[in-house]
Short mmCIF file of C-alpha atoms and ligand atoms in Angstrom, two decimals:
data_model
loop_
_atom_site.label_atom_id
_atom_site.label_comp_id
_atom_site.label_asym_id
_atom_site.label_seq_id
_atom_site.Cartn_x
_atom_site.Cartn_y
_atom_site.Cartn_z
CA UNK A 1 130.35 0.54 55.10
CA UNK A 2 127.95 -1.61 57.87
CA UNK A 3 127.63 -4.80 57.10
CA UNK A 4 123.45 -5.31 57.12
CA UNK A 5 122.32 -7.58 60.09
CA UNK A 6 120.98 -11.12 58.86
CA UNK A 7 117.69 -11.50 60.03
CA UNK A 8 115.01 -14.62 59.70
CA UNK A 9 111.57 -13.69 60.15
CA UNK A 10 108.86 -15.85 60.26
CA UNK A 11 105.00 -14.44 59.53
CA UNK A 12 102.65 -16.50 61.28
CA UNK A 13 99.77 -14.81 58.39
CA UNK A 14 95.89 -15.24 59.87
CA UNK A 15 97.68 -18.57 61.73
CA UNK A 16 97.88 -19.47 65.23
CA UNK A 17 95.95 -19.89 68.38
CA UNK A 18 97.07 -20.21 71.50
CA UNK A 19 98.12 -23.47 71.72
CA UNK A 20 100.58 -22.86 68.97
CA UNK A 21 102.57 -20.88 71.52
CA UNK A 22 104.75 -24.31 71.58
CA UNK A 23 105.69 -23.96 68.41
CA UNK A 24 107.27 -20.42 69.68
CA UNK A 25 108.27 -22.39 72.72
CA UNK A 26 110.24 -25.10 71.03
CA UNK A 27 111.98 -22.72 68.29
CA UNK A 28 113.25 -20.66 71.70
CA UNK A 29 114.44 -23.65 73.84
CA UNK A 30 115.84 -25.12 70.13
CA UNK A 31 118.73 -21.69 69.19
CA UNK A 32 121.78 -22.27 69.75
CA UNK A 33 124.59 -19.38 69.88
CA UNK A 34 122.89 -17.86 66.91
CA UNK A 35 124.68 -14.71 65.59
CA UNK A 36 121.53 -13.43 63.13
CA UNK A 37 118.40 -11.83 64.61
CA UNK A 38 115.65 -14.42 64.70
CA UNK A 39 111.68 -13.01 64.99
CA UNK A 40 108.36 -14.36 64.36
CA UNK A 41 105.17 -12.67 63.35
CA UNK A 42 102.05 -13.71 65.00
CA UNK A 43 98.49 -12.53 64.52
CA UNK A 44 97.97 -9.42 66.54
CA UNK A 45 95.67 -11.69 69.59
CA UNK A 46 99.12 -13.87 69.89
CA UNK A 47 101.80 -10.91 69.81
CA UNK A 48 101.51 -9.99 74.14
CA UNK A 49 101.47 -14.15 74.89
CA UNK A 50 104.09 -15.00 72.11
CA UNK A 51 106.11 -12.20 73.88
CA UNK A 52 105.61 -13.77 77.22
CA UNK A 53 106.64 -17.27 76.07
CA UNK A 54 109.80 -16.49 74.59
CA UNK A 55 110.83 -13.80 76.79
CA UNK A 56 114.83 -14.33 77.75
CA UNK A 57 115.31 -16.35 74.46
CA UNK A 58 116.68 -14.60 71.72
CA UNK A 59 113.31 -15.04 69.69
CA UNK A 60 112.11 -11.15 69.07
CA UNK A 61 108.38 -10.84 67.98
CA UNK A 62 106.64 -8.68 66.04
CA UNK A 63 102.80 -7.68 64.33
CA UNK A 64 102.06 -7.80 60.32
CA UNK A 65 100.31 -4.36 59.56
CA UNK A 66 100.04 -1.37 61.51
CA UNK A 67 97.71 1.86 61.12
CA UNK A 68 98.94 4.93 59.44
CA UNK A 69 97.30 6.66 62.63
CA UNK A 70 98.43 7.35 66.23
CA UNK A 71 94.96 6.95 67.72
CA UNK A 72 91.38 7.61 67.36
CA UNK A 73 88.28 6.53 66.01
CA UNK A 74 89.63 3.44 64.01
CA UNK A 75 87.59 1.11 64.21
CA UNK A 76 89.20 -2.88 64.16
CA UNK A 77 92.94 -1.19 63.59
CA UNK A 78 95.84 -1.64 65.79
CA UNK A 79 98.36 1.49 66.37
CA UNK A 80 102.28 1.30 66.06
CA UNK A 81 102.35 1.85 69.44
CA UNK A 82 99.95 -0.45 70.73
CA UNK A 83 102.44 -3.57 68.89
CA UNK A 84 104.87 -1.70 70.62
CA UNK A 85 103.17 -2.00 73.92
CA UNK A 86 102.23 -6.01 73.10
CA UNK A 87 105.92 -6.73 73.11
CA UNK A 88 106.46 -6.51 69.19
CA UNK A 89 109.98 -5.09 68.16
CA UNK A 90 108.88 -4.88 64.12
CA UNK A 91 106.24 -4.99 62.26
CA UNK A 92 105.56 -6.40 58.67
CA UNK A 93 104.23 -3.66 56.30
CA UNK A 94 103.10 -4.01 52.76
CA UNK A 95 103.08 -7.53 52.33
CA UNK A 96 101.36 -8.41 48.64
CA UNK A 97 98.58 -10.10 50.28
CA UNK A 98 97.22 -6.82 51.94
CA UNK A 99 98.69 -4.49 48.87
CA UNK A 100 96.11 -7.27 46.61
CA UNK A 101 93.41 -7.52 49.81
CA UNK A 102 93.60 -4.06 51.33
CA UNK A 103 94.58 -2.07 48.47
CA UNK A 104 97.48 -0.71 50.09
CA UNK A 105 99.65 1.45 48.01
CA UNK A 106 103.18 2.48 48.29
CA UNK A 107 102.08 6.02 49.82
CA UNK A 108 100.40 4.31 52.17
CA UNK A 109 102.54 1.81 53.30
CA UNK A 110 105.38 4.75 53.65
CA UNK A 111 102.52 6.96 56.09
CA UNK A 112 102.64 3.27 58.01
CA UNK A 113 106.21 2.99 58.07
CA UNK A 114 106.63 6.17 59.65
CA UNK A 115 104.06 5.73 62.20
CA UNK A 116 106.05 2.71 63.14
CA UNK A 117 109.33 4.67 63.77
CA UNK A 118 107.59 6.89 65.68
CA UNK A 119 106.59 4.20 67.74
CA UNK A 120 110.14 2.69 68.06
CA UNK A 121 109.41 -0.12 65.66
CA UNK A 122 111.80 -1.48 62.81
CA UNK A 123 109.51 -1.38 59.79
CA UNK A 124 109.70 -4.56 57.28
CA UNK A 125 108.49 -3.21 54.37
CA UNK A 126 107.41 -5.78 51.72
CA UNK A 127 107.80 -5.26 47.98
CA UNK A 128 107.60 -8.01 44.86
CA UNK A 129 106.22 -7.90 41.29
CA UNK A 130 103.38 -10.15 40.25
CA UNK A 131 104.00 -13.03 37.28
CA UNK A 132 102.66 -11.15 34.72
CA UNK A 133 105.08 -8.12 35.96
CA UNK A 134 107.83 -10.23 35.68
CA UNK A 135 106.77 -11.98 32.21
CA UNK A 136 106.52 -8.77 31.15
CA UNK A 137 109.86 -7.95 31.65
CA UNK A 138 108.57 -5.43 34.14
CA UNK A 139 110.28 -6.90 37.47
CA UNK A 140 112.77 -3.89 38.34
CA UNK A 141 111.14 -1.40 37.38
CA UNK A 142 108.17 -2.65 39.67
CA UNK A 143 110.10 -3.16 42.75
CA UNK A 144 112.15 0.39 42.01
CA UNK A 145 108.88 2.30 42.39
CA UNK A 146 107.48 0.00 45.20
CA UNK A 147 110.83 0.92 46.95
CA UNK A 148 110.90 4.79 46.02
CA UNK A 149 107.10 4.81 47.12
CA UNK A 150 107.43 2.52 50.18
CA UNK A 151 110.23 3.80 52.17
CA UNK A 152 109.35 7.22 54.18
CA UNK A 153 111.85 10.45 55.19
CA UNK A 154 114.72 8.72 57.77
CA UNK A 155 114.71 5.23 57.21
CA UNK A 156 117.72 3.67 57.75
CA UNK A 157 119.03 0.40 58.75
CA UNK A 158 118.36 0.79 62.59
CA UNK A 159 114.64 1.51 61.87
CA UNK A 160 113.99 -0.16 58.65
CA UNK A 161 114.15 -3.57 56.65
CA UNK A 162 113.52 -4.23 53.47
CA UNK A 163 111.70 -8.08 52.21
CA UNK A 164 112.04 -9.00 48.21
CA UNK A 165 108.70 -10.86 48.11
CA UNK A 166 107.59 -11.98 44.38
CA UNK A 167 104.17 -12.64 44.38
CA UNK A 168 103.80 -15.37 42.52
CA UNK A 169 106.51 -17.48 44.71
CA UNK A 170 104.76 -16.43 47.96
CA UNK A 171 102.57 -20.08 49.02
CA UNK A 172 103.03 -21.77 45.53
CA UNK A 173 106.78 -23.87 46.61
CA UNK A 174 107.85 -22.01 43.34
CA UNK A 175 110.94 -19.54 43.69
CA UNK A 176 112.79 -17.39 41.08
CA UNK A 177 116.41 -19.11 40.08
CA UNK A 178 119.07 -18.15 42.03
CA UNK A 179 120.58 -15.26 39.87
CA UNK A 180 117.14 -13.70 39.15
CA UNK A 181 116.69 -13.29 43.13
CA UNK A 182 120.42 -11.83 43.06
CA UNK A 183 119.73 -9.29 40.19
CA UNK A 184 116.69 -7.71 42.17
CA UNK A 185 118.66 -7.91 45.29
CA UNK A 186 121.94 -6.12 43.97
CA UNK A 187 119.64 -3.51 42.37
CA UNK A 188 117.78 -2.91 45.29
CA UNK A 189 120.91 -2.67 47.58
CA UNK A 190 122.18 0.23 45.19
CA UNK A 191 118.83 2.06 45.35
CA UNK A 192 118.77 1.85 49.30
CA UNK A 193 118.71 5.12 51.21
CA UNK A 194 120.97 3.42 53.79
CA UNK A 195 122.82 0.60 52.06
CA UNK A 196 123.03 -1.30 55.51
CA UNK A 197 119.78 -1.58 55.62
CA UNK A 198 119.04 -5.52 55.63
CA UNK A 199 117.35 -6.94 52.42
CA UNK A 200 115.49 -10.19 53.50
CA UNK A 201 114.26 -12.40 49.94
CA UNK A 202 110.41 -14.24 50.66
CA UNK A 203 108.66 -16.75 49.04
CA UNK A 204 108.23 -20.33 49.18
CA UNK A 205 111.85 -20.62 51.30
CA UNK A 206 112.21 -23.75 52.64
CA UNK A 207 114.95 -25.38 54.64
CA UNK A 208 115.77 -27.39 51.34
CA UNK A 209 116.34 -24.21 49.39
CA UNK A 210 117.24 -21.74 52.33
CA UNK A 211 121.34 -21.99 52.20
CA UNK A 212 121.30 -21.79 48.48
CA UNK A 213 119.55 -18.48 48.85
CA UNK A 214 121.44 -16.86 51.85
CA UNK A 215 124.82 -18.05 49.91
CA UNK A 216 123.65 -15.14 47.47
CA UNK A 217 126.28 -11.89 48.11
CA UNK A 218 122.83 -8.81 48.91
CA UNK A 219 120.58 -11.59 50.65
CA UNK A 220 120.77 -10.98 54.34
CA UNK A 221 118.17 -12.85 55.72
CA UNK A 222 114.45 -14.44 54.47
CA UNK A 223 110.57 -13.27 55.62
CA UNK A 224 108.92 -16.80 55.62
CA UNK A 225 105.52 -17.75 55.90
CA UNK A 226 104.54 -21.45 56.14
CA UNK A 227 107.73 -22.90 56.86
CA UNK A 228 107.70 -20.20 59.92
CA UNK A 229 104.89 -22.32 61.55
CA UNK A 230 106.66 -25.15 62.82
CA UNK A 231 109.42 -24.99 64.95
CA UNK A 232 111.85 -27.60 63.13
CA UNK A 233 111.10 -26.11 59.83
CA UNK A 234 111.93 -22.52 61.20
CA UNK A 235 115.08 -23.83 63.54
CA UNK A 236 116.38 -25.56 60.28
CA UNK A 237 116.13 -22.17 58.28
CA UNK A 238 117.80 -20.35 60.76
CA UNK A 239 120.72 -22.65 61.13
CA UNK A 240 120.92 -22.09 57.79
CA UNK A 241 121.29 -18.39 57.93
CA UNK A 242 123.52 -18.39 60.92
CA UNK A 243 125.98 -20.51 58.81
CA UNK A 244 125.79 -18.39 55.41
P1 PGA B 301 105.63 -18.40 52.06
O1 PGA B 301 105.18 -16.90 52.40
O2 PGA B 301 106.97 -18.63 52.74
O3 PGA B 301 104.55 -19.26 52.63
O4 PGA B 301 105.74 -18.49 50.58
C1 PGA B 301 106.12 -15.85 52.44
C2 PGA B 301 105.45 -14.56 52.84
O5 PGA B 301 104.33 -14.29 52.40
O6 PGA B 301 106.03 -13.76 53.60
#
């Protein structure tokens, strides 16, 4: 069996103007010989610049939603292709916050997915149950369907990713305990289409917390969000990864 590719990914959310291209900057000049894949997320206006500033570093970037549609009378959404065409490499699907602002559901996210491996774009599809889904006993079952209803025809682990995200731990500094992130990891991994495909666990990782979460056996990598906006916070999370 391939081993899955450890991968740290860093969404920038609605972050980040220009001038926090140095933050990009620094985490590129910053890498050492680092063996996992390392990518941030920008807001769509940053993805062509952020591209430009870390070109030749091993720093890969990448958008946070995509349309379900090649082209057309869309008004305010951004194509696979066009990402493609900014320099982005993935692209972040399904994250809670536009399943809870957007409405997105898992059909939809899948029609996006595919879209994006049309375009040539490794999908990171987001899935997570909410607190009262997990007080309610309700957490595998939720992220089962989210899975079954997320992932379209042909993914596999050159095209596709796959981010635990609980909603509750994404922004609040609170995380689930260490064997409740590896029983929704191990259950996911035997549920994947491809089991290679690389299962990234997000919310509220830190570089305080980050190695005791990568030391777990199906975690292969972390989708951060606001320790992704500063370089040393990032670099730190990384060097955590690369020595898991
Ligand atoms: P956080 O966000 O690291 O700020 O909790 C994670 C995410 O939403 O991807």
């Amino acid at each position: 069996m391939t081993k899955a590719c450890k991968l740290a990914a860093g969404n920038w959310k609605m972050n980040g103007l220009r001038a926090d291209l140095d933050e990009a900057r620094a985490l590129a000049s910053g890498l050492g010989q680092t063996s996992c894949g390392v990518l941030l997320c920008p807001p769509a206006t940053l993805i062509s610049a952020m591209a430009e500033a870390v070109a030749g570093s091993r720093v890969m970037v990448g958008g946070q939603d995509c349309a379900a549609q090649v082209s057309g009378a869309h008004t305010g959404d951004i194509s696979a292709q066009m990402l493609a065409d900014s320099g982005a490499r993935h692209v972040i699907l399904g994250h809670s916050e536009r399943r809870a602002d957007h409405g997105e559901s898992s059909a939809l996210v899948a029609e996006k997915a595919l879209a994006a491996h049309q375009a040539g774009l490794v999908a990171i599809i987001c899935l997570g149950e909410t607190e009262s889904e997990r007080d309610g006993g309700q957490t595998l079952a939720v992220v089962l369907e989210q899975l079954a209803g997320s992932l379209p025809q042909g993914a596999t682990s050159a095209n596709t990713v796959v981010a635990y995200e609980p909603v509750w731990a994404i922004g609040t500094g609170r995380t689930p305990t260490l064997a409740q992130i590896a029983e929704v990891h191990d259950s996911l991994r035997a549920n994947l289409p491809d089991a290679a495909i690389s299962l990234l666990y997000g919310g509220s990782v830190k570089p305080g917390n980050a190695a005791d979460i990568f030391a777990i056996a199906n975690v292969d990598g972390a989708l951060v969000g606001g320790a992704s906006l500063k370089a040393s916070d990032f670099g730190a999370i990384v060097a955590a990864l690369d020595a898991a």
